[in-house]
Short mmCIF file of C-alpha atoms in Angstrom, two decimals:
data_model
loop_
_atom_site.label_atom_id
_atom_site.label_comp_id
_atom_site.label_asym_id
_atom_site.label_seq_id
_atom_site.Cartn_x
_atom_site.Cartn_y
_atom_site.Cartn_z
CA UNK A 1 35.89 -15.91 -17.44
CA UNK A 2 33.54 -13.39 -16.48
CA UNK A 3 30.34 -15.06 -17.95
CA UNK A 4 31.57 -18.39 -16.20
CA UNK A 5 31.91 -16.58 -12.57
CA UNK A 6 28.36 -14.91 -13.36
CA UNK A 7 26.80 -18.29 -14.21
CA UNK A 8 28.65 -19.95 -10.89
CA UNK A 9 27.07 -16.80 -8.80
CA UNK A 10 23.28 -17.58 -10.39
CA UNK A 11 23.33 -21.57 -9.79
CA UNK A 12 24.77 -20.54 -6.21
CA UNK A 13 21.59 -18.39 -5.24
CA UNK A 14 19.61 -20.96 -7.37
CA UNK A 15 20.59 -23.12 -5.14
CA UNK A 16 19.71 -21.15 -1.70
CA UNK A 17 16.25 -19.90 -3.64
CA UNK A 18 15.11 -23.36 -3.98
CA UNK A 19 15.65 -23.63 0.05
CA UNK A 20 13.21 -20.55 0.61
CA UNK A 21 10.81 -22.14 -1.55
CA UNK A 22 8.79 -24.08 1.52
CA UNK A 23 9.63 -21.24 3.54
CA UNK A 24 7.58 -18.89 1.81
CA UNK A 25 4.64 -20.79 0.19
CA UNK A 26 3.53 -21.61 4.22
CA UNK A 27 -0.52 -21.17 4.12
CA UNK A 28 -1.87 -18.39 6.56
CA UNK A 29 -1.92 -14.47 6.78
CA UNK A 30 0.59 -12.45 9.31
CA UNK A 31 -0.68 -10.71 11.76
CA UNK A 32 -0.56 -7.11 10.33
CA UNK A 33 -2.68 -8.52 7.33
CA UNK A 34 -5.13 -10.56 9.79
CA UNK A 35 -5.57 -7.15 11.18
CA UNK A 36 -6.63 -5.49 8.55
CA UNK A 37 -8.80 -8.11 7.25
CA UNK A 38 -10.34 -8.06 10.01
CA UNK A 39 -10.84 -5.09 11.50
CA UNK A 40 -10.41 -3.35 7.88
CA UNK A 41 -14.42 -2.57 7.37
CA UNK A 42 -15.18 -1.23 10.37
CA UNK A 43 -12.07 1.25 10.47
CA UNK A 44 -12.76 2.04 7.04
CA UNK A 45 -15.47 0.82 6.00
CA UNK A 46 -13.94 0.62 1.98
CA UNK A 47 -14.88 -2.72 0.70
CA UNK A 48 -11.46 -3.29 -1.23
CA UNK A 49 -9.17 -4.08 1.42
CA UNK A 50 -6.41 -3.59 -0.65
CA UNK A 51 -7.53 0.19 -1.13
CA UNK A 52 -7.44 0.59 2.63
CA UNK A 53 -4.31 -0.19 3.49
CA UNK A 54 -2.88 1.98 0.64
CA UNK A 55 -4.77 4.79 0.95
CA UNK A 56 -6.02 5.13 4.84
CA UNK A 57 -3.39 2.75 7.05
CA UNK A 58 0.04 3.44 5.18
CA UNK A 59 -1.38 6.85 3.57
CA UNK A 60 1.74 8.40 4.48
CA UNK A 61 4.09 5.64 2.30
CA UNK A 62 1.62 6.38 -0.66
CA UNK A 63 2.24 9.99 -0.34
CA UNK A 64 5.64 9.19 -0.64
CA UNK A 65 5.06 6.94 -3.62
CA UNK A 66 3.22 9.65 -5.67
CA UNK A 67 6.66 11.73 -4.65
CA UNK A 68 8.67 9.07 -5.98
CA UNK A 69 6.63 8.99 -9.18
CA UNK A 70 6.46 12.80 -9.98
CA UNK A 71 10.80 13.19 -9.26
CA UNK A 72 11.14 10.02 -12.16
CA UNK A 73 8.80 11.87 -14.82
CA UNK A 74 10.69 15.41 -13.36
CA UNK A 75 14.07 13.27 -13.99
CA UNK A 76 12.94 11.80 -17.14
CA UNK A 77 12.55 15.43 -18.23
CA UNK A 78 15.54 16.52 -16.94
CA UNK A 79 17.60 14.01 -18.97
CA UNK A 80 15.82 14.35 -22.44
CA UNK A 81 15.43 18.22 -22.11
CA UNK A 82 15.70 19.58 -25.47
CA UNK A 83 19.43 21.35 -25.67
CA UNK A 84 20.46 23.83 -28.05
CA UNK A 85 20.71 22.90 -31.85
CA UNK A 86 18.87 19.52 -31.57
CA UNK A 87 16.69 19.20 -34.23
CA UNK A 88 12.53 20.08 -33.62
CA UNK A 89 10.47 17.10 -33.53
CA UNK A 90 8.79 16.36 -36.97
CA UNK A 91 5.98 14.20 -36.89
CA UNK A 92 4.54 11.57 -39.48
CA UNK A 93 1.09 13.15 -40.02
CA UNK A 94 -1.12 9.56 -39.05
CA UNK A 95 -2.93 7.88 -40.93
CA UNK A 96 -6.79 8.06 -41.22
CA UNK A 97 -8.06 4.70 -39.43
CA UNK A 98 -5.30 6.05 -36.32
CA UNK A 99 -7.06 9.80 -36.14
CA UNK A 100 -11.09 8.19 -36.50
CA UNK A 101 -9.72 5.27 -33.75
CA UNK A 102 -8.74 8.05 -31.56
CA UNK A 103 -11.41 9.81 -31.76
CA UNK A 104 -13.65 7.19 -31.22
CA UNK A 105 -12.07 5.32 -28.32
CA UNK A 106 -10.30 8.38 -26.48
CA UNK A 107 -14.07 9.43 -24.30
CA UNK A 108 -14.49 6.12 -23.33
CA UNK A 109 -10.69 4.81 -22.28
CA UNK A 110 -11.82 8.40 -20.48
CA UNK A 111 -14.57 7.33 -18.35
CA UNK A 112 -13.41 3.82 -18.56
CA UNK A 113 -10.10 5.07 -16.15
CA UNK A 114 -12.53 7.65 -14.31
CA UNK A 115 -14.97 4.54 -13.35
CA UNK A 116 -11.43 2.53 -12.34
CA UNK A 117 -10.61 5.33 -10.01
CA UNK A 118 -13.76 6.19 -8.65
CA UNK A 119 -14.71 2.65 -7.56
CA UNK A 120 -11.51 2.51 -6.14
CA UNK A 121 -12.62 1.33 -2.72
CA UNK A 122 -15.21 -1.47 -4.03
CA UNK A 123 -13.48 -2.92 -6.73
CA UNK A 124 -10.13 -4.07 -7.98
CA UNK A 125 -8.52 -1.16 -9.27
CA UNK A 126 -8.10 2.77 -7.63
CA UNK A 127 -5.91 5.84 -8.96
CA UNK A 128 -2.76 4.18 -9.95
CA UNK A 129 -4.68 1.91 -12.25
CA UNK A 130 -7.17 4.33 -13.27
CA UNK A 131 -4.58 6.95 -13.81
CA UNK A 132 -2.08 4.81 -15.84
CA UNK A 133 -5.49 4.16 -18.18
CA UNK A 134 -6.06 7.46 -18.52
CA UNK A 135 -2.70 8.08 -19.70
CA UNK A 136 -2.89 5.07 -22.32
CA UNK A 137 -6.02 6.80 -23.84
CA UNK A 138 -4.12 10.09 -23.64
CA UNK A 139 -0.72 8.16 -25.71
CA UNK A 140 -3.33 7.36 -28.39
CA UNK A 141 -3.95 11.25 -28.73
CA UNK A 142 -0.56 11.93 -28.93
CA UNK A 143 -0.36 9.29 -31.61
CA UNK A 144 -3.02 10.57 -33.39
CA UNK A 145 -2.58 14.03 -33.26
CA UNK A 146 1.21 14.53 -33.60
CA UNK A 147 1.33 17.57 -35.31
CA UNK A 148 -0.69 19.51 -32.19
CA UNK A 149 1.13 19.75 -28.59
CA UNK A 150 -0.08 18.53 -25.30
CA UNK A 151 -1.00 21.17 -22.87
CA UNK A 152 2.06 20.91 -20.40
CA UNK A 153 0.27 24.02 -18.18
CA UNK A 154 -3.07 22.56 -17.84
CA UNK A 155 -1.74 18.83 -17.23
CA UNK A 156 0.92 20.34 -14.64
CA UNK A 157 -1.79 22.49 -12.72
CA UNK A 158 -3.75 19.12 -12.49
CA UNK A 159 -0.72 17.22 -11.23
CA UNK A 160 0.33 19.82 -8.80
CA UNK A 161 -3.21 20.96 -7.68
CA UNK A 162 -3.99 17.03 -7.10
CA UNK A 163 -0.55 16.46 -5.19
CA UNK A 164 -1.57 19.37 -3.12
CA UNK A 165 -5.19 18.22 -2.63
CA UNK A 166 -3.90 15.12 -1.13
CA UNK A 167 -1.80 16.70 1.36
CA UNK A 168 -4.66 19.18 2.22
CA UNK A 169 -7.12 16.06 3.19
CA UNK A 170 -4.26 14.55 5.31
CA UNK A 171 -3.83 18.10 7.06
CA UNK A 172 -7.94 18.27 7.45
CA UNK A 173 -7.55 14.81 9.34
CA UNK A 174 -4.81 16.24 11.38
CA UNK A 175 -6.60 19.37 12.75
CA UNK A 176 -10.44 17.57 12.86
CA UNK A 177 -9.76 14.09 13.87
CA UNK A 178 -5.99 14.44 15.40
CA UNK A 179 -3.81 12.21 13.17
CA UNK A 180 -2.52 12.68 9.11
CA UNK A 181 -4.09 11.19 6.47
CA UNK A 182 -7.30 10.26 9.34
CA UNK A 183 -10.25 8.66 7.91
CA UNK A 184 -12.47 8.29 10.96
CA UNK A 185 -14.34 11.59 11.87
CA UNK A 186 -13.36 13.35 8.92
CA UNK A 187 -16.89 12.43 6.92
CA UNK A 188 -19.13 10.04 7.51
CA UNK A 189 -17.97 6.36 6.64
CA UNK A 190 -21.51 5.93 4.76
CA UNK A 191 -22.96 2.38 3.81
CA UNK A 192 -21.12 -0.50 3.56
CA UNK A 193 -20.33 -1.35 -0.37
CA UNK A 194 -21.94 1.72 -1.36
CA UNK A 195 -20.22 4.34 -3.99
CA UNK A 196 -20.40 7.22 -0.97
CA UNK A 197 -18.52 5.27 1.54
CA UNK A 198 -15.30 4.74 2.73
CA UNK A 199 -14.99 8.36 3.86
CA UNK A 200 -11.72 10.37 2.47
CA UNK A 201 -10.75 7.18 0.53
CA UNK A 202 -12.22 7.79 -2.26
CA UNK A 203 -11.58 11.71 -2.88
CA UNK A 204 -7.41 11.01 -2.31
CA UNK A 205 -8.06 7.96 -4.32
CA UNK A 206 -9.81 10.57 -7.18
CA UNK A 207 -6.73 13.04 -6.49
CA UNK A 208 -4.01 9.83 -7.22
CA UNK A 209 -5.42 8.92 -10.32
CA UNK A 210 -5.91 12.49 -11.73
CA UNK A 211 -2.67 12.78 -10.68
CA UNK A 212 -1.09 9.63 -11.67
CA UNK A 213 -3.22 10.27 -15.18
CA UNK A 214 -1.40 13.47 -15.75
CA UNK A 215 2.44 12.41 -15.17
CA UNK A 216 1.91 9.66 -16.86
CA UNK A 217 0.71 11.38 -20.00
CA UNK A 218 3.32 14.22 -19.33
CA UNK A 219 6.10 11.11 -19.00
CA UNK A 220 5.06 9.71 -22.68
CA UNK A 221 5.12 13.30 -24.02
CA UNK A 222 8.21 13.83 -23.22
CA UNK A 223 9.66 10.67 -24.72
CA UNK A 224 7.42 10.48 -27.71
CA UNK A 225 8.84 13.98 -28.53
CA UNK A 226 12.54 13.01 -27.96
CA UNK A 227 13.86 13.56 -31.72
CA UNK A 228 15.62 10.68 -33.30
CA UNK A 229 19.24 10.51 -31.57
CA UNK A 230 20.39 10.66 -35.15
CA UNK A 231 20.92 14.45 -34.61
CA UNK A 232 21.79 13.99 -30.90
CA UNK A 233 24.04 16.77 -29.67
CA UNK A 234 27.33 16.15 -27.82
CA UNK B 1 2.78 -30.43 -4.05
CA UNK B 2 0.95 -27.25 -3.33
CA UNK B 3 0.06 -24.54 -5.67
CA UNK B 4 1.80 -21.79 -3.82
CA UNK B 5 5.18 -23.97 -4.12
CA UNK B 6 4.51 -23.26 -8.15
CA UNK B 7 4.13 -19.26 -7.60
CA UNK B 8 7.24 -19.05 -5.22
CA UNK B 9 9.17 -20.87 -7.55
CA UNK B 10 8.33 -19.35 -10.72
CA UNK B 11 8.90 -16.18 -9.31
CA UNK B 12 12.10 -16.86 -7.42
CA UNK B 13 13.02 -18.28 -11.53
CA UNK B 14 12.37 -15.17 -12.81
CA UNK B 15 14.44 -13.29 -10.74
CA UNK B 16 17.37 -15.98 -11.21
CA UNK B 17 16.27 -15.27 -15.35
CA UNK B 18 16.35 -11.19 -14.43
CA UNK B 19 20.34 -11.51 -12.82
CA UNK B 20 21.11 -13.79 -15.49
CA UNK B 21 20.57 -11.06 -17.94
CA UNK B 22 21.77 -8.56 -16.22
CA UNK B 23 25.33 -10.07 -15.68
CA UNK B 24 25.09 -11.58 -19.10
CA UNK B 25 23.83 -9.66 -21.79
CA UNK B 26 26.02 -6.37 -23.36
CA UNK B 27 22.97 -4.26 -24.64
CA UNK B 28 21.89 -1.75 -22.27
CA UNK B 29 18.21 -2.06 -23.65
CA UNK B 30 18.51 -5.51 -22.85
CA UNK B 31 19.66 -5.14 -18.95
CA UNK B 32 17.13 -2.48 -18.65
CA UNK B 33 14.20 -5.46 -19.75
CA UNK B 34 15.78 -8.05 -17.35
CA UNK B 35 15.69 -5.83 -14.24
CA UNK B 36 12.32 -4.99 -15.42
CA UNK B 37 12.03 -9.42 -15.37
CA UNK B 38 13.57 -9.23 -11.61
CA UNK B 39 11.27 -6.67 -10.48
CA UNK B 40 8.14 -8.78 -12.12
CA UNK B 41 9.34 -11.80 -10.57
CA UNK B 42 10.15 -9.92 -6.74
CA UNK B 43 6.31 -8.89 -7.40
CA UNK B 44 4.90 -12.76 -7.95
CA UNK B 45 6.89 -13.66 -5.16
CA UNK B 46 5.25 -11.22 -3.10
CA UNK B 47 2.14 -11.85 -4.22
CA UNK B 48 2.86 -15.79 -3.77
CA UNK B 49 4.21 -15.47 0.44
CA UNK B 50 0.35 -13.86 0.99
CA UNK B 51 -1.77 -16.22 -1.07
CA UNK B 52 -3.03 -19.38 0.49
CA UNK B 53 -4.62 -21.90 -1.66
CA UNK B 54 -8.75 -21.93 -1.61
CA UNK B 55 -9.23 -18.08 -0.09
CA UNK B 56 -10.40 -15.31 -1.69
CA UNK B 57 -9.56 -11.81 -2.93
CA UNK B 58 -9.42 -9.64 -0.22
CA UNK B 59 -12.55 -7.41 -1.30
CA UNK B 60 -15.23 -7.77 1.19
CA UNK B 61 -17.96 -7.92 -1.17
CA UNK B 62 -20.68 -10.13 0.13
CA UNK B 63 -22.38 -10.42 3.51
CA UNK B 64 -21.25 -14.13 4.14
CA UNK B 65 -17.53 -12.63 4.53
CA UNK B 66 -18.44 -11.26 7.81
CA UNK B 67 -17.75 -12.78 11.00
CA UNK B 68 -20.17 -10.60 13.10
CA UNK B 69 -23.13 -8.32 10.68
CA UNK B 70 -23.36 -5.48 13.44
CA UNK B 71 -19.38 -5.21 14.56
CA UNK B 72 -18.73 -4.92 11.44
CA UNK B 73 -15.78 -7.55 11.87
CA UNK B 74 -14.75 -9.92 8.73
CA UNK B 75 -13.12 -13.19 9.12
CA UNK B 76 -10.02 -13.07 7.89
CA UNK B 77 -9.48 -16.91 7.14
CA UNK B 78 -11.53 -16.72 4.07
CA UNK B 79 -9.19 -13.68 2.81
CA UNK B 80 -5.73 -13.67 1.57
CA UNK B 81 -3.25 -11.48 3.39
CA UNK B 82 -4.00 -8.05 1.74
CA UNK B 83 -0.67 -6.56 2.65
CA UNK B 84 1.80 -7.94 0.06
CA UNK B 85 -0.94 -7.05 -2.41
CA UNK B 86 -0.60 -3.67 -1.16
CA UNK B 87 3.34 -3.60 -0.92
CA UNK B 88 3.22 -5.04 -4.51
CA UNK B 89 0.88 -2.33 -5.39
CA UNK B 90 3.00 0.41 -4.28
CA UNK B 91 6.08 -1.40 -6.22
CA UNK B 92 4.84 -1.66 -9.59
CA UNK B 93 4.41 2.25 -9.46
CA UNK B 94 7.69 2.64 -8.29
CA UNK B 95 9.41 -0.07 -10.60
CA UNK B 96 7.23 1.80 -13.55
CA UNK B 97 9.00 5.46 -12.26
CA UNK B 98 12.71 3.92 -12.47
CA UNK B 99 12.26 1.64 -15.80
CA UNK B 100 11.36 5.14 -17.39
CA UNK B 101 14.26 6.94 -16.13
CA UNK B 102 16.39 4.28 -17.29
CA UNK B 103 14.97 4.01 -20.43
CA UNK B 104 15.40 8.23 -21.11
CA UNK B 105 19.07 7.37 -19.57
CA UNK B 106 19.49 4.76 -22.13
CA UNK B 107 18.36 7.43 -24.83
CA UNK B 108 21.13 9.74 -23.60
CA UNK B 109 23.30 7.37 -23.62
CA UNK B 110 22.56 6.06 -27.51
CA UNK B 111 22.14 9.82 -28.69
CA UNK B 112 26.04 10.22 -27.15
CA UNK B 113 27.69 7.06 -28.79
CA UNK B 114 25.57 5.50 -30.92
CA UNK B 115 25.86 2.44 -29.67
CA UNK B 116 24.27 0.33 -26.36
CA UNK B 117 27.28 -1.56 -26.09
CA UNK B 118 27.92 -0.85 -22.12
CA UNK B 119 31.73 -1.87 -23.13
CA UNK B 120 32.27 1.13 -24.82
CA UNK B 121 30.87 3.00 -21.56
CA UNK B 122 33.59 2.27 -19.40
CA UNK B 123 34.87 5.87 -18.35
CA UNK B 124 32.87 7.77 -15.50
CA UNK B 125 32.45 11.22 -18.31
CA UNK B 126 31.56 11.12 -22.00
#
C-alpha cells in the first residue's frame, strides 16, 4: 500500500517536472550572471569566472561552506569515535605492487592537486578540487601504509591555520580597502591571465585547498580506521 | 528539440530516480546512494537552467572574449551564466560533507544491529 502511494506521489511530480522542463532550458544568462561576466575581469581580474564569484563576490557563502565542511568531518568523528573496549584497528600489511604504486604516484597526485589549486583563477579547477586530489593521493598512503598513523596534529594545524588564514585576508580587506573578503586595493590585480593576478584570489584559493586537502584526508582516516562493526560496542 | 531540453530532463529524471529510491528501497546504504542520485541530478539541473546551446565556458581565456581591450569589459553573450556553476560548485562540497556523515551514521547504525534494514529502526533510542 505504501509502495503504491510512493509510486502515485513520483508519477505526480513526474508529471509537474515535465511542465518545468521548457521553463528552465530558456537560452540566456540572468542578470546577476551577465554581471559578472561582464564586469567579472575588470573587478577581478581572475580569468576563471567561476573562481570569482566563489572566492571574491560570494566570499562570505564560501567561508561558510568551508564551515560546513570542517563540522561534517568534526561530526563524522564524533560518531565513529573509538569507545571503550572496541577492538584496535588491525591492518592487512599491503601488498608489494600497492606500497611501490604509492610511492611512486603519491609526489605527483601531490603537485598534480597543488598545480589544480594554484591555477585556480585561470583554469577549471581551484581548492575544492585541488584539495579533494590531494586527499585521494593521501587515501593511497593510508592504503599503503596501514600499519603507520596519519599525523592528526600536523594535518589539524594545517586545517585550522588555513581556516584562520582565510579569515585573516578577509579582515586585511576590511581594514585596507573597507569591505570583507575585498579584492580591489588589497594587492595589485596584476596581468590579465597571468599566474600573479587576480589579487587575494589566489592565496584564499591556496588556503581552501590546503584546507580542503587536509579534512578530507583527516575524513578518510577516520573511516578507514573504523574497526569492523563485528566487535561494535553497544 | 533543443539540447538544453535533454539536460533539464535528464536531470529532473534523476531526481524522480533519487525519490524513487528513497521511498522504495529498505537498505539504508541504498537510500543513502539515491539521495546521493537526487543531489547529482539537482546539480545537472543547475548546471542545465545556465547553459545555452553554442556559448562557451565561462573562463575568459582569449582576447576575442572581450567586448572593449582597455575597459576591460567581456561580452557576456558568448559565456554561459557562471553563477549556477558556482552555486553547483559550492553544493557538491556540501552534498560530499553530508553523504559522509550519513555514511559514518549508517556505520553506527550497522555496528548497533547488524542489520540496514531501516524496519528494524523504528524506535527513536537503541
Amino acid at each position: 500500500m505504501k509502495q503504491v502511494l510512493a509510486i502515485l506521489a513520483l508519477l505526480v511530480l513526474a508529471f509537474l517536472f515535465a511542465g518545468l522542463v521548457p521553463m528552465a532550458s530558456k537560452p540566456g544568462n540572468g542578470a546577476v550572471g551577465d554581471y559578472y561576466a561582464t564586469h567579472g575581469i575588470a573587478d577581478n581580474r581572475g580569468s576563471n569566472l567561476v573562481t570569482s564569484i566563489v572566492v571574491n563576490y560570494r566570499g562570505l557563502d564560501t567561508l561558510g561552506e568551508v564551515t560546513v565542511l570542517f563540522l561534517s568531518v568534526m561530526g563524522v568523528g564524533f560518531i565513529l569515535r573509538r569507545r571503550e573496549g572496541t577492538p584496535k584497528y588491525s591492518p592487512v600489511p599491503a601488498s608489494p605492487i600497492l606500497n611501490t604504486g604509492a610511492n611512486l604516484l603519491f609526489g605527483s597526485i601531490l603537485l598534480l592537486g597543488a598545480y589544480i589549486f594554484v591555477h585556480g583563477h585561470l583554469t577549471p579547477g581551484g581548492g575544492f578540487q585541488g584539495g579533494s586530489v590531494i586527499a585521494s593521493g593521501v587515501l593511497l598512503l593510508i592504503l599503503a601504509r596501514r600499519d603507520r598513523e596519519l599525523s592528526h596534529d600536523l594535518l589539524a594545524w594545517l586545517e585550522s591555520l588555513s581556516g584562520f588564514g582565510y579569515a585573516l585576508v578577509g579582515l586585511v580587506g576590511l581594514v585596507v580597502a573597507g569591505s570583507f573578503l575585498a579584492n580591489k586595493g588589497v594587492l595589485p590585480l596584476g596581468t590579465w591571465n597571468r599566474l600573479f593576478s587576480a589579487g587575494v584570489i589566489p592565496i584564499i584559493y591556496i588556503l581552501i585547498g590546503l584546507k580542503v586537502g587536509a579534512e578530507l584526508s583527516t575524513l578518510l582516516d577516520i573511516m578507514i580506521r573504523e574497526p569492523a562493526p563485528e566487535g561494535g560496542g553497544h | 528539440m533543443d539540447i538544453t531540453m535533454v539536460y533539464i530532463g535528464t536531470a529532473l529524471a534523476l531526481v524522480l530516480v533519487g525519490l524513487g529510491g528513497v521511498l522504495l528501497k529498505r537498505n539504508i546504504l541504498k537510500m543513502v546512494l539515491a539521495l546521493d542520485i537526487v543531489e547529482t541530478g539537482v546539480n545537472l539541473l543547475l548546471i542545465g537552467i545556465g547553459y545555452t546551446p553554442g556559448r562557451e565556458a565561462p573562463i575568459v581565456d582569449k582576447t576575442s572574449f572581450f567586448a572593449d581591450r582597455a575597459k576591460e569589459t567581456v561580452n557576456a553573450a558568448n559565456l554561459v551564466d557562471p553563477v549556477p556553476q558556482a552555486l553547483v560548485l559550492t553544493a557538491i562540497v556540501i552534498g560530499l560533507g553530508t553523504t559522509a556523515l550519513m555514511l559514518s551514521y549508517v556505520i553506527r547504525l550497522y555496528a548497533q544491529k547488524k542489520t540496514l534494514d531501516i524496519r528494524e529502526f523504528g524506535r527513536l533510542k537503541w
